[in-house]
CSV table of C-alpha atoms in Angstrom, one decimal:
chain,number,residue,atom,x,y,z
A,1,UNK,CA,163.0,138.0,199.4
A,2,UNK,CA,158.7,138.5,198.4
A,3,UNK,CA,157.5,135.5,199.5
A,4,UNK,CA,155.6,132.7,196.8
A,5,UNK,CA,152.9,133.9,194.7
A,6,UNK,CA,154.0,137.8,194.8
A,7,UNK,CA,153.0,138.4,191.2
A,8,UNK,CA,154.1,141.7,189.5
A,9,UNK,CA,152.4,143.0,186.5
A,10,UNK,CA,153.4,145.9,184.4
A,11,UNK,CA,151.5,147.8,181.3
A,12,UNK,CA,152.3,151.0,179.8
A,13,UNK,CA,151.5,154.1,181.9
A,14,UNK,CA,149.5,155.5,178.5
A,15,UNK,CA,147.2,153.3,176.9
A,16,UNK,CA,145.0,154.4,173.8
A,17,UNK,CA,142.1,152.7,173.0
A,18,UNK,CA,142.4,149.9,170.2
A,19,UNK,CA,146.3,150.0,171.1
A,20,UNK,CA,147.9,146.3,171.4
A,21,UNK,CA,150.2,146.7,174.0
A,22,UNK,CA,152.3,144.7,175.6
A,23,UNK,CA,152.0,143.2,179.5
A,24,UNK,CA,154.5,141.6,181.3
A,25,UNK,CA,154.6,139.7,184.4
A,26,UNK,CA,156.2,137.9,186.7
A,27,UNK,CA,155.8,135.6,189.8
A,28,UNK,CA,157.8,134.8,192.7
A,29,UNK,CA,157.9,130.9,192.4
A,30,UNK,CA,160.6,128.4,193.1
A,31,UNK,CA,159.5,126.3,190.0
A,32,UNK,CA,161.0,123.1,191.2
A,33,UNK,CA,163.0,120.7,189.2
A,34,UNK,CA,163.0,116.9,189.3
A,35,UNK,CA,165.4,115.5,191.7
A,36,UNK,CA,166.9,112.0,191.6
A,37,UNK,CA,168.2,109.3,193.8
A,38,UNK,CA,171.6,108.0,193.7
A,39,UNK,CA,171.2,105.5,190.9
A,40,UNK,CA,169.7,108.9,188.4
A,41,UNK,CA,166.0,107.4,189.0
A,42,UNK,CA,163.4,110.7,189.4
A,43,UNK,CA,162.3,110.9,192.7
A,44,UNK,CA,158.3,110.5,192.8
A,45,UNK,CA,156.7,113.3,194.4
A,46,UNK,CA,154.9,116.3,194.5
A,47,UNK,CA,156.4,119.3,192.5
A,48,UNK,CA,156.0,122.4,192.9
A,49,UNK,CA,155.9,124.7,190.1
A,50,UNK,CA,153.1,126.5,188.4
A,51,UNK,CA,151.3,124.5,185.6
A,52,UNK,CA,149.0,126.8,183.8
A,53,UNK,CA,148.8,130.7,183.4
A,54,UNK,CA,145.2,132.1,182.3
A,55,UNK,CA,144.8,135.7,181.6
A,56,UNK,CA,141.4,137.8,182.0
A,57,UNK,CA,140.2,140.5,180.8
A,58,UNK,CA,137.0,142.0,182.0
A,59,UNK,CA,136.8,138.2,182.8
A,60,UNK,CA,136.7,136.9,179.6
A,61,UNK,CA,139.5,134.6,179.4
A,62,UNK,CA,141.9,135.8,176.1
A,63,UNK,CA,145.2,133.2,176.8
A,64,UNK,CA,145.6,130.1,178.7
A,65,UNK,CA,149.1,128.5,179.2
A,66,UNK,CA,150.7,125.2,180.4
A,67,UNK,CA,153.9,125.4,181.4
A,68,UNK,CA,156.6,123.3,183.0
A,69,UNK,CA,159.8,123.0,185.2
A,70,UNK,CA,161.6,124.4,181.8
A,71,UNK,CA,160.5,127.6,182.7
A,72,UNK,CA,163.0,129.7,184.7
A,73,UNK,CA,162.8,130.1,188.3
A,74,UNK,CA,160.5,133.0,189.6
A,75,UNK,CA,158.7,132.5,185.9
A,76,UNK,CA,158.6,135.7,183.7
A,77,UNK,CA,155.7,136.1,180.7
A,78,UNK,CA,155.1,138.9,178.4
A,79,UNK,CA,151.7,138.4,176.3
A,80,UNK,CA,149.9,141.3,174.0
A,81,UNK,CA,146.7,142.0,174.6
A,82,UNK,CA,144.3,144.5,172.5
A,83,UNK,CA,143.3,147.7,175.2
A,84,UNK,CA,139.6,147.6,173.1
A,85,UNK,CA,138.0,148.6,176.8
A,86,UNK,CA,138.5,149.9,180.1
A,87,UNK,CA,138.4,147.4,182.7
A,88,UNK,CA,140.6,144.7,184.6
A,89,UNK,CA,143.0,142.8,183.5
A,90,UNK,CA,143.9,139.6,185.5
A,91,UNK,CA,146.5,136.9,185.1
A,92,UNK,CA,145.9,133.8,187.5
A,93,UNK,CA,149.0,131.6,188.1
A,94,UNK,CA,148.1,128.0,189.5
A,95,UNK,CA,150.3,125.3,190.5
A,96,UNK,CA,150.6,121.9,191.8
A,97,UNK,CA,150.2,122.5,195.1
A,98,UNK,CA,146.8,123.9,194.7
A,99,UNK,CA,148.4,127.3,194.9
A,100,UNK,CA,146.4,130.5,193.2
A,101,UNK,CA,148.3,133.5,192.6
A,102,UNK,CA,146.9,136.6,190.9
A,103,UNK,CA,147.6,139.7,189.3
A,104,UNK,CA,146.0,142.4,188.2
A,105,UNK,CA,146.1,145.7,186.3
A,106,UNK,CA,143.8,148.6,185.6
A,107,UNK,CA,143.5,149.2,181.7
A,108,UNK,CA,142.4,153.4,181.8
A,109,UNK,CA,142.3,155.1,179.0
A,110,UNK,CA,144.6,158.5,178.6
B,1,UNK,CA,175.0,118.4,196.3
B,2,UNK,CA,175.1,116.8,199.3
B,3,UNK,CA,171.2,118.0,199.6
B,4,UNK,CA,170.1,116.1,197.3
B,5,UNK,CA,171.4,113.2,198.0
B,6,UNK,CA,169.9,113.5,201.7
B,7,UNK,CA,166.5,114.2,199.7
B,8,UNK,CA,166.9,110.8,198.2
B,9,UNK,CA,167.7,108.7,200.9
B,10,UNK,CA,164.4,110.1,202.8
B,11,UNK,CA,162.4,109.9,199.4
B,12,UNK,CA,163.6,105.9,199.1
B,13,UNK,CA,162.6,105.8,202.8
B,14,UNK,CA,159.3,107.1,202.2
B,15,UNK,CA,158.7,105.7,198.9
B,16,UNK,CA,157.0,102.1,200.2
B,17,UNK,CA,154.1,103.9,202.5
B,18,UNK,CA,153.6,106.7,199.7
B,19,UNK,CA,150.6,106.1,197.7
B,20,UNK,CA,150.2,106.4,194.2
B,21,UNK,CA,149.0,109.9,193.0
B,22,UNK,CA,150.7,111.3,196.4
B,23,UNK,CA,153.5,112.3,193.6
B,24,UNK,CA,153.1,113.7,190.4
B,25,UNK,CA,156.1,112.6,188.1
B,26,UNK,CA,153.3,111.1,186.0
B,27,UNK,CA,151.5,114.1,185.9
B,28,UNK,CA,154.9,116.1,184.2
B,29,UNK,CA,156.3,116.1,180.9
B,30,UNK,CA,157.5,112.6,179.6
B,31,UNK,CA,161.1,111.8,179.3
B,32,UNK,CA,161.6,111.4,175.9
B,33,UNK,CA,163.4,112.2,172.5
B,34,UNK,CA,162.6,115.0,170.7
B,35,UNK,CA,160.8,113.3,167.4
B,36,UNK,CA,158.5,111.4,170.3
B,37,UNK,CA,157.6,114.8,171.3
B,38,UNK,CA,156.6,115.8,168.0
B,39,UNK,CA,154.9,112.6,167.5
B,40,UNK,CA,152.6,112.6,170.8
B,41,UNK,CA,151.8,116.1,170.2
B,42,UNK,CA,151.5,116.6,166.5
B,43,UNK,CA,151.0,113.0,165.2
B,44,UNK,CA,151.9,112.6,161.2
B,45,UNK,CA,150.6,116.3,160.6
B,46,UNK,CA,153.1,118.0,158.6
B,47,UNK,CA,154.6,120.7,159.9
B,48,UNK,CA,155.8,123.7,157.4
B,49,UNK,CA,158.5,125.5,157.8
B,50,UNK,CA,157.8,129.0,159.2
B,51,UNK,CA,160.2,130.4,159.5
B,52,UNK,CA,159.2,133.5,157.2
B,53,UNK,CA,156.6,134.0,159.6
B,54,UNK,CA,157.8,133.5,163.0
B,55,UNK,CA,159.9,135.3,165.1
B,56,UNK,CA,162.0,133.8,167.3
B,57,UNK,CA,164.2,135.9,169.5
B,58,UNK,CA,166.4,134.5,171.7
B,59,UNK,CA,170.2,134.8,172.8
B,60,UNK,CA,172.6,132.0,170.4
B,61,UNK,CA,174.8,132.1,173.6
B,62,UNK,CA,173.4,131.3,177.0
B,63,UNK,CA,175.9,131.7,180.0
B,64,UNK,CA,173.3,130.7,182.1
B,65,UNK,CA,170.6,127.8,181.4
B,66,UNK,CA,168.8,128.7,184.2
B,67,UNK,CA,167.1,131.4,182.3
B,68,UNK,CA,167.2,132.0,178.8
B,69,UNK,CA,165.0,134.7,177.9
B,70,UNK,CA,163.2,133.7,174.4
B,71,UNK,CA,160.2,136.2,172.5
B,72,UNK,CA,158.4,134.5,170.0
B,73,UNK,CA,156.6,136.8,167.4
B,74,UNK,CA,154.0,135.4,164.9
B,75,UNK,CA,153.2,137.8,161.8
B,76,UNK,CA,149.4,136.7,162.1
B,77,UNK,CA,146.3,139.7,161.5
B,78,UNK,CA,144.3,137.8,164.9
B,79,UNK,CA,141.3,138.5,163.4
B,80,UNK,CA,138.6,135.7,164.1
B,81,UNK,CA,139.1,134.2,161.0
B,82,UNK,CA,142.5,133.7,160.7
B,83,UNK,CA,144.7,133.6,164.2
B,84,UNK,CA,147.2,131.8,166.0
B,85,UNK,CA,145.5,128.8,168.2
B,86,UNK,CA,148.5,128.2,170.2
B,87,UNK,CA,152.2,128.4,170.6
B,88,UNK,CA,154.6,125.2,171.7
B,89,UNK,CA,158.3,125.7,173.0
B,90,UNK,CA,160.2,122.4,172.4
B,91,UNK,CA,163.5,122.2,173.6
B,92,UNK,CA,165.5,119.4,171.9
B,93,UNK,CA,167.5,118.0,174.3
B,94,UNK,CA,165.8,119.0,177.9
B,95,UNK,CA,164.8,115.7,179.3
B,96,UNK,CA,161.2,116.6,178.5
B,97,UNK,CA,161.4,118.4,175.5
B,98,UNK,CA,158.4,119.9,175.5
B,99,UNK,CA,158.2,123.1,177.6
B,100,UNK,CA,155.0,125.2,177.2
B,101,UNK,CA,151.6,125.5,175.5
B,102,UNK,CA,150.0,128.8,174.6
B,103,UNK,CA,146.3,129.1,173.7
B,104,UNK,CA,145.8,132.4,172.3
B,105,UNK,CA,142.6,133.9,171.5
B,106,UNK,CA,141.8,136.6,168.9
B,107,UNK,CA,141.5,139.0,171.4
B,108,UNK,CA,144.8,139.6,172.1
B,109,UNK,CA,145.5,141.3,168.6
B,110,UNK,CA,149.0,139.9,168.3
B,111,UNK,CA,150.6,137.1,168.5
B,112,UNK,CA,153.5,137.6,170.8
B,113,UNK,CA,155.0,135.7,173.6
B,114,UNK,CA,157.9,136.2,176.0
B,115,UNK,CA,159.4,134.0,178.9
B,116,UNK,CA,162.1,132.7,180.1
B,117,UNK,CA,163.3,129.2,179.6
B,118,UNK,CA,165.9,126.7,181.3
B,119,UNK,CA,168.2,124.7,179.4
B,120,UNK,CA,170.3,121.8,180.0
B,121,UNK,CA,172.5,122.3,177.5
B,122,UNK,CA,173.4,123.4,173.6
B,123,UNK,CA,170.1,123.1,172.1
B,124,UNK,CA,167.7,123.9,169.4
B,125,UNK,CA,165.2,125.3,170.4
B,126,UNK,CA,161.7,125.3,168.4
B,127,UNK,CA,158.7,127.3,168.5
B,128,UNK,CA,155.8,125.0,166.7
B,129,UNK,CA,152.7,127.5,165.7
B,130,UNK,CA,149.0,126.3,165.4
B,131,UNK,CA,146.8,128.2,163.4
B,132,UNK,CA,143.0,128.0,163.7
B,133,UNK,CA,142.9,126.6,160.3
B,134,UNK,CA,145.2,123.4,161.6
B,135,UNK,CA,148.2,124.5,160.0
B,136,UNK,CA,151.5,123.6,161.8
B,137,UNK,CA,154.1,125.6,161.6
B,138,UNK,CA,157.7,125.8,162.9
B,139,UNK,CA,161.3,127.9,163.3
B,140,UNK,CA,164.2,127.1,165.2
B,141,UNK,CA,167.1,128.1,166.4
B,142,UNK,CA,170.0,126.7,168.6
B,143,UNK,CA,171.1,127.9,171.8
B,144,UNK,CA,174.6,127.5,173.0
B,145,UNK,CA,174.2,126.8,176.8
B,146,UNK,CA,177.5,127.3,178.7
B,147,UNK,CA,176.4,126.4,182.6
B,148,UNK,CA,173.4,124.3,182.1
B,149,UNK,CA,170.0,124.9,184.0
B,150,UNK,CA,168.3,121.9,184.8
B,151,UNK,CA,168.6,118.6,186.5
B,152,UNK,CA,165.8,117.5,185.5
């Protein structure tokens, strides 16, 4: 089992320039649910489950996301992104516990 | 089961030293109804129907809840002048309906989204569309959940 934070990011293996392509990634994250007492009252504490997704490229930032416990365990996202330049693309998971996962990918030219 | 329970008890335990902000259950989603959802978000905007222009992809049977794989595809050019601002999931009857935000940027070049959702149960599921000019607009579909994926 990868421990939290392993985040896995694929793109095509050919990219042509001004091509939208697709990205998909995915982060090993137990995306905790609310618990609750006895009597069905939520349980006050610290959750721990990723809160907001941003994705780089060549640092400039091109999607932000907020997301929630609705999101599936060991969260999955696909974006497209426009492959205008080569460079880095980056997607940055954070979550409540302070935690800062990233990802990246090489966008080369073929 | 039995786990969570024993989670409670200690949570009751700790609850009287805990300090405020030491949780976050204010920090997530409200509990609410689905129209409250759309209230807080969207206030008395109108939202169209857009359904001719959205995409929604997603399976009308569920076995699992835990994750529901959904693709959202907007028909939108993502030029400067005209592109999606952001993307809302809103499930209907999750506790806290209201699931994720995308901001999208021009830059992207197309408007497409894909993740994986939980479910509760049988729901509608609805994909609410911003587009830089302000206009709302929305599709949905409903999603038969057989083994539901959230306790929260």
């Amino acid at each position: 089992m990868p421990e939290i934070g392993t985040v896995r990011i694929r793109i095509p293996s050919r990219i042509r320039r001004g091509d939208v392509v697709r990205v998909r990634c995915l982060v090993i994250h137990p995306m905790e649910i609310v618990q609750r007492d006895k009597a069905g009252k939520p349980i006050e504490k610290n959750y721990h489950f990723i809160n907001k997704v941003i994705m780089t490229y060549n640092a400039r930032e091109v999607l932000q996301a907020e997301t929630t416990q609705s999101m599936s365990e060991n969260p999955f996202f696909s974006f497209a992104f426009k492959a205008t330049e080569a460079g880095m693309l980056k997607i940055t998971f954070l979550d409540t516990h302070g935690g800062k996962y990233e990802g990246t990918a090489e966008i080369k030219f073929s | 089961m039995r786990a969570l329970g024993c989670l409670g008890v200690s949570a009751v335990l700790g609850a009287p030293g805990t300090a405020l902000g030491q949780g976050n259950l204010g920090a997530l989603q409200p509990e609410e109804k689905v129209d409250a959802t759309l209230q807080r978000l969207f206030g008395s905007r109108p939202i169209k129907d857009g359904s001719g222009m959205i995409r929604l992809d997603m399976p009308l049977i569920a076995e699992n809840g835990a994750v529901v794989p959904i693709t959202i595809e907007v028909q939108s050019p993502m030029t400067p002048a005209n592109y999606v601002r952001s993307v809302y999931i809103i499930s209907d009857k999750n506790r806290r309906p209201m699931n994720a935000k995308f901001s999208l940027s021009p830059e992207i070049g197309a408007a497409v989204i894909g993740t994986n959702l939980r479910l509760g149960e049988t729901t509608d599921v609805r994909a609410v569309v911003e587009l830089n000019d302000g206009t709302l607009l929305m599709a949905k579909q409903e999603v038969k959940v057989t083994v539901g994926g959230c306790g929260g």
